[in-house]
Short mmCIF file of N, CA and C in Angstrom, two decimals:
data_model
loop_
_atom_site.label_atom_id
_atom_site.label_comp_id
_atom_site.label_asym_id
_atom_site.label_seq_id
_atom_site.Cartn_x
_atom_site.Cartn_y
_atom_site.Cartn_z
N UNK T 8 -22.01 -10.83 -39.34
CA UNK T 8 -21.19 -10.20 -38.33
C UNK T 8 -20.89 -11.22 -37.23
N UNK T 9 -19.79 -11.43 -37.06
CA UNK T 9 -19.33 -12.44 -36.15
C UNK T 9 -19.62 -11.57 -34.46
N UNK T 10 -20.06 -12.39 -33.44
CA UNK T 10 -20.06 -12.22 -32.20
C UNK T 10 -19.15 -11.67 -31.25
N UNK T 11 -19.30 -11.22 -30.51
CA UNK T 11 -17.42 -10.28 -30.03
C UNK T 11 -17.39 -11.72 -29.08
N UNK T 12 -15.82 -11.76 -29.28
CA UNK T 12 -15.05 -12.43 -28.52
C UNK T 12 -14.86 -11.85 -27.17
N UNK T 13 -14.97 -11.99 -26.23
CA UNK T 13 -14.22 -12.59 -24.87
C UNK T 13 -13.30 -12.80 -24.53
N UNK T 14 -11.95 -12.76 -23.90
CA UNK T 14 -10.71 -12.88 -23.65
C UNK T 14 -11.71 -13.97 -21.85
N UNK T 15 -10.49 -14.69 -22.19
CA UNK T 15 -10.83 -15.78 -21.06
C UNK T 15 -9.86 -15.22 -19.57
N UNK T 16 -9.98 -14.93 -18.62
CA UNK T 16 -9.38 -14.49 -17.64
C UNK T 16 -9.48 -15.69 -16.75
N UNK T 17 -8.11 -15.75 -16.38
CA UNK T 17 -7.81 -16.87 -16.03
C UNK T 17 -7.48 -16.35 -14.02
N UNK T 18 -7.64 -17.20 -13.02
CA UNK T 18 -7.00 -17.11 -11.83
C UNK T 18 -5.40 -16.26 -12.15
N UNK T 19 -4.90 -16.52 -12.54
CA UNK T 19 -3.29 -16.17 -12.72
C UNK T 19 -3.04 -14.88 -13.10
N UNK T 20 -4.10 -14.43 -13.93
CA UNK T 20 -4.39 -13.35 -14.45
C UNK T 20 -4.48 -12.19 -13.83
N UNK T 21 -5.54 -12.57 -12.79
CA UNK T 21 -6.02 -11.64 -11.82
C UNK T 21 -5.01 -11.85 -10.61
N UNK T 22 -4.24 -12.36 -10.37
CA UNK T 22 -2.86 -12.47 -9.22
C UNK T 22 -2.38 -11.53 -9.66
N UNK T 23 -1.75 -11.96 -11.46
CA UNK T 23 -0.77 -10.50 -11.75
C UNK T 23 -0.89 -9.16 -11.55
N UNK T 24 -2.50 -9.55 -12.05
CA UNK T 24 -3.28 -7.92 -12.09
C UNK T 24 -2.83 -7.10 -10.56
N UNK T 25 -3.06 -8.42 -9.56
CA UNK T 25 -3.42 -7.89 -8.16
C UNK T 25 -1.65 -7.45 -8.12
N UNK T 26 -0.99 -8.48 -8.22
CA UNK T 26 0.60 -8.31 -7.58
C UNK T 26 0.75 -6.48 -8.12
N UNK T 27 0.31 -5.95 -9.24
CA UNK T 27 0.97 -5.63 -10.13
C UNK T 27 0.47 -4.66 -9.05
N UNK T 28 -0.77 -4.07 -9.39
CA UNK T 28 -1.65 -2.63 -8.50
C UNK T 28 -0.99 -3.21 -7.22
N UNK T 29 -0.41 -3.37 -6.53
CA UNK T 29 -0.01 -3.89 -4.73
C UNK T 29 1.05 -3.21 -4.93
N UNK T 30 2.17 -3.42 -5.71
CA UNK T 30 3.48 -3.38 -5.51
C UNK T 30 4.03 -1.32 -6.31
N UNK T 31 2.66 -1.27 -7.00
CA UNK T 31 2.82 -0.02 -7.24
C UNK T 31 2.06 0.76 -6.68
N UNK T 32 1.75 0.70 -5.53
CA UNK T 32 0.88 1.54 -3.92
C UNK T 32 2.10 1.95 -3.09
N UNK T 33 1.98 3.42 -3.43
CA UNK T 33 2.93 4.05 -2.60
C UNK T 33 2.63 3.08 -1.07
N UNK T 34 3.70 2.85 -0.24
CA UNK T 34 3.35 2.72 0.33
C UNK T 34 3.93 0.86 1.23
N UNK T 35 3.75 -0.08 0.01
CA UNK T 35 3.81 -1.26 -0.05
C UNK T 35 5.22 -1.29 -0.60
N UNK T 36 5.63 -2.20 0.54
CA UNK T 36 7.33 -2.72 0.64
C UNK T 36 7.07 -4.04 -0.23
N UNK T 37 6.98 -5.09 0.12
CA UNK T 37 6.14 -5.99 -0.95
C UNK T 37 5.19 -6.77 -0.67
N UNK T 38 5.33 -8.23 -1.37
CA UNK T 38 3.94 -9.21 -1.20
C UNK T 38 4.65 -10.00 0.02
N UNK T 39 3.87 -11.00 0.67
CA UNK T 39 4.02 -11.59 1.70
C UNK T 39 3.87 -13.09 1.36
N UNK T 40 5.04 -13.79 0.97
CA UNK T 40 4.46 -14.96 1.24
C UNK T 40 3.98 -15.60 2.32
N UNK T 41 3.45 -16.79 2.24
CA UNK T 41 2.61 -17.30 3.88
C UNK T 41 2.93 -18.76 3.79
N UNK T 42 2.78 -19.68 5.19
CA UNK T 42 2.13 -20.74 4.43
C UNK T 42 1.10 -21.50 4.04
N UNK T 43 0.22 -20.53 3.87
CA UNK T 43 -1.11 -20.38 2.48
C UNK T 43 -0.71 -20.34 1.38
N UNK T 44 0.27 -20.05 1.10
CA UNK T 44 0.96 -20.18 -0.23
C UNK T 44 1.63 -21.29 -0.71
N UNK T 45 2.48 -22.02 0.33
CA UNK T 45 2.63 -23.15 -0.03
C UNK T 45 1.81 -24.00 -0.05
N UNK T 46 1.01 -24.10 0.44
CA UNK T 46 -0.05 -25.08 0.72
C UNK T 46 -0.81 -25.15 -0.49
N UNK T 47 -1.37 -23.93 -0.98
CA UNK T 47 -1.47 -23.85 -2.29
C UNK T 47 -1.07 -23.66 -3.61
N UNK T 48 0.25 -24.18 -3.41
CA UNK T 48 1.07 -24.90 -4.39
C UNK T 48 0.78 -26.53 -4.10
N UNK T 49 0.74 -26.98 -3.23
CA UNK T 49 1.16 -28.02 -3.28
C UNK T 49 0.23 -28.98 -3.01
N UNK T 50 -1.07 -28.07 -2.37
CA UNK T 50 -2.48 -29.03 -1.46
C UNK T 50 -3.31 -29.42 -3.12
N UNK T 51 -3.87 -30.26 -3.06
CA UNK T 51 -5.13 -30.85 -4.02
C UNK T 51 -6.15 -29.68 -5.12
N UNK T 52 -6.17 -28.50 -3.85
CA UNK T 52 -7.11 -27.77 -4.17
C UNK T 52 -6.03 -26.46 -4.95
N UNK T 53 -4.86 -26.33 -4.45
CA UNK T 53 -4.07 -25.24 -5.06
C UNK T 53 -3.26 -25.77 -6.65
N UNK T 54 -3.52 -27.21 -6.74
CA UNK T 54 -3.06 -28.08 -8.22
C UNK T 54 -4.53 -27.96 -9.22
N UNK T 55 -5.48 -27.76 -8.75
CA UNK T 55 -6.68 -27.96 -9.15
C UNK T 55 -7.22 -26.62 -9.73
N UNK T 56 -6.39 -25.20 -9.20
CA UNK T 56 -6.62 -23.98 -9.79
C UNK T 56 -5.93 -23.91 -11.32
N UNK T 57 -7.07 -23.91 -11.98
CA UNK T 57 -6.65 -23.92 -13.58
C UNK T 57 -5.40 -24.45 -13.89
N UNK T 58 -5.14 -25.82 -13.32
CA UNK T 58 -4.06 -26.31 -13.05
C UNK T 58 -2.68 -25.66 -13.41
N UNK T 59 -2.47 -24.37 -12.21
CA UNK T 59 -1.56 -23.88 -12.05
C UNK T 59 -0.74 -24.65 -11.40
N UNK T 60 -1.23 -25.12 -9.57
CA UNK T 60 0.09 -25.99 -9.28
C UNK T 60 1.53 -25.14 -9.19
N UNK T 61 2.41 -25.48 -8.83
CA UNK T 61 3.64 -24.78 -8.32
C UNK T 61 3.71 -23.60 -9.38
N UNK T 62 3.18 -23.74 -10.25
CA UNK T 62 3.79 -22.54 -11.44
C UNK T 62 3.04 -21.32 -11.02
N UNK T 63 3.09 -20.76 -9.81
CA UNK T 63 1.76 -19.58 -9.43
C UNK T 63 3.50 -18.76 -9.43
N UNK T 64 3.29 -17.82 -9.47
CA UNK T 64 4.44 -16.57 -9.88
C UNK T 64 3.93 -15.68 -9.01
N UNK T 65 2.92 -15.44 -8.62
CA UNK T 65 2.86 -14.24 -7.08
C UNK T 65 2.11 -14.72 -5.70
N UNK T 66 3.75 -15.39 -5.35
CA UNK T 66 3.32 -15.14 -3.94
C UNK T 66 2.74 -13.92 -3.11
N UNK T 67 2.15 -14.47 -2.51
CA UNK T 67 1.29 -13.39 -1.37
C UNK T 67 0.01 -13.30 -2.01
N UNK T 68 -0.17 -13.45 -3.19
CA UNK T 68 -1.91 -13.50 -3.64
C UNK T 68 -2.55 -14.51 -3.98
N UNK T 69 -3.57 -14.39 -3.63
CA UNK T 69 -4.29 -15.55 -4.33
C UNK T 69 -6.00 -15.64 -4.67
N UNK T 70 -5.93 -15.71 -6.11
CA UNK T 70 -7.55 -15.04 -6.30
C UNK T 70 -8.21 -16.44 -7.09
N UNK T 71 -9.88 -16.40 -7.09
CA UNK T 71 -10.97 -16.69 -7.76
C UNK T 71 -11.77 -16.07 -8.11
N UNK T 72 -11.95 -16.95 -9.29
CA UNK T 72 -12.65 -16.63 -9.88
C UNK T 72 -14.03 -17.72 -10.13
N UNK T 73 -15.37 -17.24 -9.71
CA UNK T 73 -16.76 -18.06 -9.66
C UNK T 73 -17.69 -17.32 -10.89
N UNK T 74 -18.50 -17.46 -11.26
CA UNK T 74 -19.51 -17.04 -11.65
C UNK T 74 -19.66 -15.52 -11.96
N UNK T 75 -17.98 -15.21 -12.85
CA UNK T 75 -17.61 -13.80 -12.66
C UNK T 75 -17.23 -12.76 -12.21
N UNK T 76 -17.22 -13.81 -10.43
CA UNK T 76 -17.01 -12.68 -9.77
C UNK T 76 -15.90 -13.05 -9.27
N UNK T 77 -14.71 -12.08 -9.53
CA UNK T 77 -12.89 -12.33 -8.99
C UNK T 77 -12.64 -12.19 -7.24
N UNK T 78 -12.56 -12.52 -6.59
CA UNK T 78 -12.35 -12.49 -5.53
C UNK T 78 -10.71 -12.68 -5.37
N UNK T 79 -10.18 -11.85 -4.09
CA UNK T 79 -8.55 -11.74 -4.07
C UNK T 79 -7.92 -11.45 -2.81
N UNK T 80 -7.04 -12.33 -2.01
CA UNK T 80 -6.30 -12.20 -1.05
C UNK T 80 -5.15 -11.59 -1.41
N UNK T 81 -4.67 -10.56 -0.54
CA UNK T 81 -3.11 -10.22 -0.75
C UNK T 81 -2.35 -10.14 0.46
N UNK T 82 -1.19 -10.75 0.92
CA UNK T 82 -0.54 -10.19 1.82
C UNK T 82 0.77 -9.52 1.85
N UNK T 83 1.17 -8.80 2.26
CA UNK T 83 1.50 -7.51 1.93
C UNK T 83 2.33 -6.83 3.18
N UNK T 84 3.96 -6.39 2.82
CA UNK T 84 4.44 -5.74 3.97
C UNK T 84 4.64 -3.98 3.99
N UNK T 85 4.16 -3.37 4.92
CA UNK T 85 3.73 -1.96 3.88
C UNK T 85 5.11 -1.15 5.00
N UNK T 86 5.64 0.51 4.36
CA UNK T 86 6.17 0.99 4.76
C UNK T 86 5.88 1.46 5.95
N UNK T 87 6.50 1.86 7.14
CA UNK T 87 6.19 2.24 8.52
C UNK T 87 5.65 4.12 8.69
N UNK T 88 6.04 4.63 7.47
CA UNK T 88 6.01 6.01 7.03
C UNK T 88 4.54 6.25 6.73
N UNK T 89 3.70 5.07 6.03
CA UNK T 89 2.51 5.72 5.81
C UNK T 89 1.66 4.95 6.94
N UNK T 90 0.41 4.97 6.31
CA UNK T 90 -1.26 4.63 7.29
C UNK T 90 -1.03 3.42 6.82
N UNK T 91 -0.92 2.35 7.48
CA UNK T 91 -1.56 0.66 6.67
C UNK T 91 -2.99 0.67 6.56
N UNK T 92 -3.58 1.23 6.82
CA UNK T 92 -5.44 1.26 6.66
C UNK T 92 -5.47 2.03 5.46
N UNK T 93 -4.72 2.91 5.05
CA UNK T 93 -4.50 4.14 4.12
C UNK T 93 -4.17 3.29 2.89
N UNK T 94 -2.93 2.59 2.95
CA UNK T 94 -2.35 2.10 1.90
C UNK T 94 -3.28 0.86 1.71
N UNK T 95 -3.49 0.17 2.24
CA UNK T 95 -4.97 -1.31 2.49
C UNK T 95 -5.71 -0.71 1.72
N UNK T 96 -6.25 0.45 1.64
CA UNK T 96 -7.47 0.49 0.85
C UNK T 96 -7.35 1.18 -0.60
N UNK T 97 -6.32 1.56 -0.53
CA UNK T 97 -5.92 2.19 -1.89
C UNK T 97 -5.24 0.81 -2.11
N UNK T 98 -5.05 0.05 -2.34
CA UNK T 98 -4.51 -1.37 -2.81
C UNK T 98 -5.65 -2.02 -3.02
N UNK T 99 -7.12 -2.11 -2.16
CA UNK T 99 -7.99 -2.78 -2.60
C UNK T 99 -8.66 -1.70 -3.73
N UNK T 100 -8.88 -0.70 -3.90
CA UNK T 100 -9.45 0.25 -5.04
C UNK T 100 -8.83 0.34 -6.25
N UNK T 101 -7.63 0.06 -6.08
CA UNK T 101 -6.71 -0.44 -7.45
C UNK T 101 -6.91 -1.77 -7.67
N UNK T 102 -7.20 -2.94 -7.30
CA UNK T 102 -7.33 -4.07 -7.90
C UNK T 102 -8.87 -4.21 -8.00
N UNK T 103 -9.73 -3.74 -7.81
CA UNK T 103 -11.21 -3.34 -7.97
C UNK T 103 -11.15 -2.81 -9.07
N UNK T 104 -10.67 -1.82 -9.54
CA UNK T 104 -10.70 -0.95 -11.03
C UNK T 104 -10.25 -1.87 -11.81
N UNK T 105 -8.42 -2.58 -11.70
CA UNK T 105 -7.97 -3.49 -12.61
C UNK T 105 -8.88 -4.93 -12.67
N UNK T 106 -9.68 -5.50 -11.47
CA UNK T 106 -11.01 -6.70 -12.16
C UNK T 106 -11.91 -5.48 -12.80
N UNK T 107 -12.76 -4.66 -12.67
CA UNK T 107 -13.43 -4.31 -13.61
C UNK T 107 -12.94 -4.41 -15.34
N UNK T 108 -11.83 -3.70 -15.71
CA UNK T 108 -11.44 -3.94 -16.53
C UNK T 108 -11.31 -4.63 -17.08
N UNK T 109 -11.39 -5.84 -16.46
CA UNK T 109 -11.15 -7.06 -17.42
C UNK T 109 -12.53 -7.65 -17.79
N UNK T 110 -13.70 -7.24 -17.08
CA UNK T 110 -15.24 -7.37 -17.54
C UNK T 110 -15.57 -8.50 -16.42
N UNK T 111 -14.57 -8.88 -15.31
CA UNK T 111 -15.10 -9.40 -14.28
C UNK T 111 -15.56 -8.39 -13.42
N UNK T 112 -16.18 -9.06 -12.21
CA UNK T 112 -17.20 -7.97 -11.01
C UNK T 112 -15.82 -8.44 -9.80
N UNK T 113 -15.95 -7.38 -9.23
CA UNK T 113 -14.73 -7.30 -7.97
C UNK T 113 -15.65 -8.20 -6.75
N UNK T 114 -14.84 -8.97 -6.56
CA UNK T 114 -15.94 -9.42 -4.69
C UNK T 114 -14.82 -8.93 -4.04
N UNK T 115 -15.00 -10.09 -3.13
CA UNK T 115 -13.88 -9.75 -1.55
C UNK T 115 -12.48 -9.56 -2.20
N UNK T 116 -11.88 -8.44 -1.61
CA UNK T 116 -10.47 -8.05 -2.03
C UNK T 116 -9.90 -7.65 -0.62
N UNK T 117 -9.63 -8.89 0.05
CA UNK T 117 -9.45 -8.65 1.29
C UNK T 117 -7.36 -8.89 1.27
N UNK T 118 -7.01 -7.57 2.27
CA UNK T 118 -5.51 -7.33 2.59
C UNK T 118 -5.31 -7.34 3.77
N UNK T 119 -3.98 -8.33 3.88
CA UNK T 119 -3.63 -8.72 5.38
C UNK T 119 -1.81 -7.34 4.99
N UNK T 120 -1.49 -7.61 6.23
CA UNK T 120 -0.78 -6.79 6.25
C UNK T 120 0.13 -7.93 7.29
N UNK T 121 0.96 -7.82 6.61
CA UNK T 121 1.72 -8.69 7.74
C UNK T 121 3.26 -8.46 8.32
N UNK T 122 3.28 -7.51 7.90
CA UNK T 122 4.81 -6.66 8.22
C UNK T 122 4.53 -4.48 7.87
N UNK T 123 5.00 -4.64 9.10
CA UNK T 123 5.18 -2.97 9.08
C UNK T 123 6.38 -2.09 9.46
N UNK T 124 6.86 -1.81 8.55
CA UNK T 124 8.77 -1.90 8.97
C UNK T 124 9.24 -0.61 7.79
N UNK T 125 10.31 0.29 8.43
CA UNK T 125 10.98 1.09 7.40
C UNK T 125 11.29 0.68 6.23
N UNK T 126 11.31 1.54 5.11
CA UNK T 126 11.51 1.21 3.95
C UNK T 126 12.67 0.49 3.85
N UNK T 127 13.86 0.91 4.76
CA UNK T 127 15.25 0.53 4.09
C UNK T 127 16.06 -0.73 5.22
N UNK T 128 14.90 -1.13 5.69
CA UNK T 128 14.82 -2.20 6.79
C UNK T 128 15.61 -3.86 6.02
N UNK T 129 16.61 -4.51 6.32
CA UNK T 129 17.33 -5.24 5.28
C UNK T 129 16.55 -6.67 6.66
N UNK T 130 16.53 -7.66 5.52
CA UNK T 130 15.59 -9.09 6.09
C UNK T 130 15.51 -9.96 5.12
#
């Protein structure tokens, strides 16, 4: 009987995961880029993430992964209609469930909020 395989979860992985649960939270207008984001495209240490390097596809997040345990920044501009503490934490409880799933342990899933503005607000 062969050993069960493992699916390798990669940093990029867990961005999507995160972008994905963020952007489908009632609530969340979208992701936030920063420039933490560029920086980590372009700094030593953001080329050095599973050598992603410019090819990172969701701005506004950015996760690790150590010793199993996924850790995840998001920033995030949420609608003016709901709670941002409301929608913040139902965004971190959805990307907590989606790392479990993948057989990693959730750490810090910390959300900045960096815009709070009507839905139909044009920018």
């Amino acid at each position: 009987m062969m050993p069960e395989q493992r699916a390798l979860v990669t940093n990029r992985d867990i961005e999507a995961l995160a972008a994905q649960a963020a952007m489908q939270t009632p609530g969340v207008l979208r992701l936030e880029p920063t420039i933490r984001d560029l920086l980590g495209r372009i700094g030593p240490t953001g080329a050095a993430r599973s050598g992603q390097g410019a090819n990172r596809l969701h701005e506004g997040v950015v996760a690790t992964i150590n010793d199993g345990i996924a850790r995840v920044h998001l920033d995030i501009a949420t609608d003016i209609t709901y709670t941002a503490l409301q929608v913040a934490q139902t965004v971190q409880d959805r990307v907590c469930q989606g790392i479990r799933k993948t057989g990693l342990i959730p750490g810090n899933v910390d959300i900045s909020i960096l815009a709070i503005e009507p839905a139909n607000a044009t920018g």
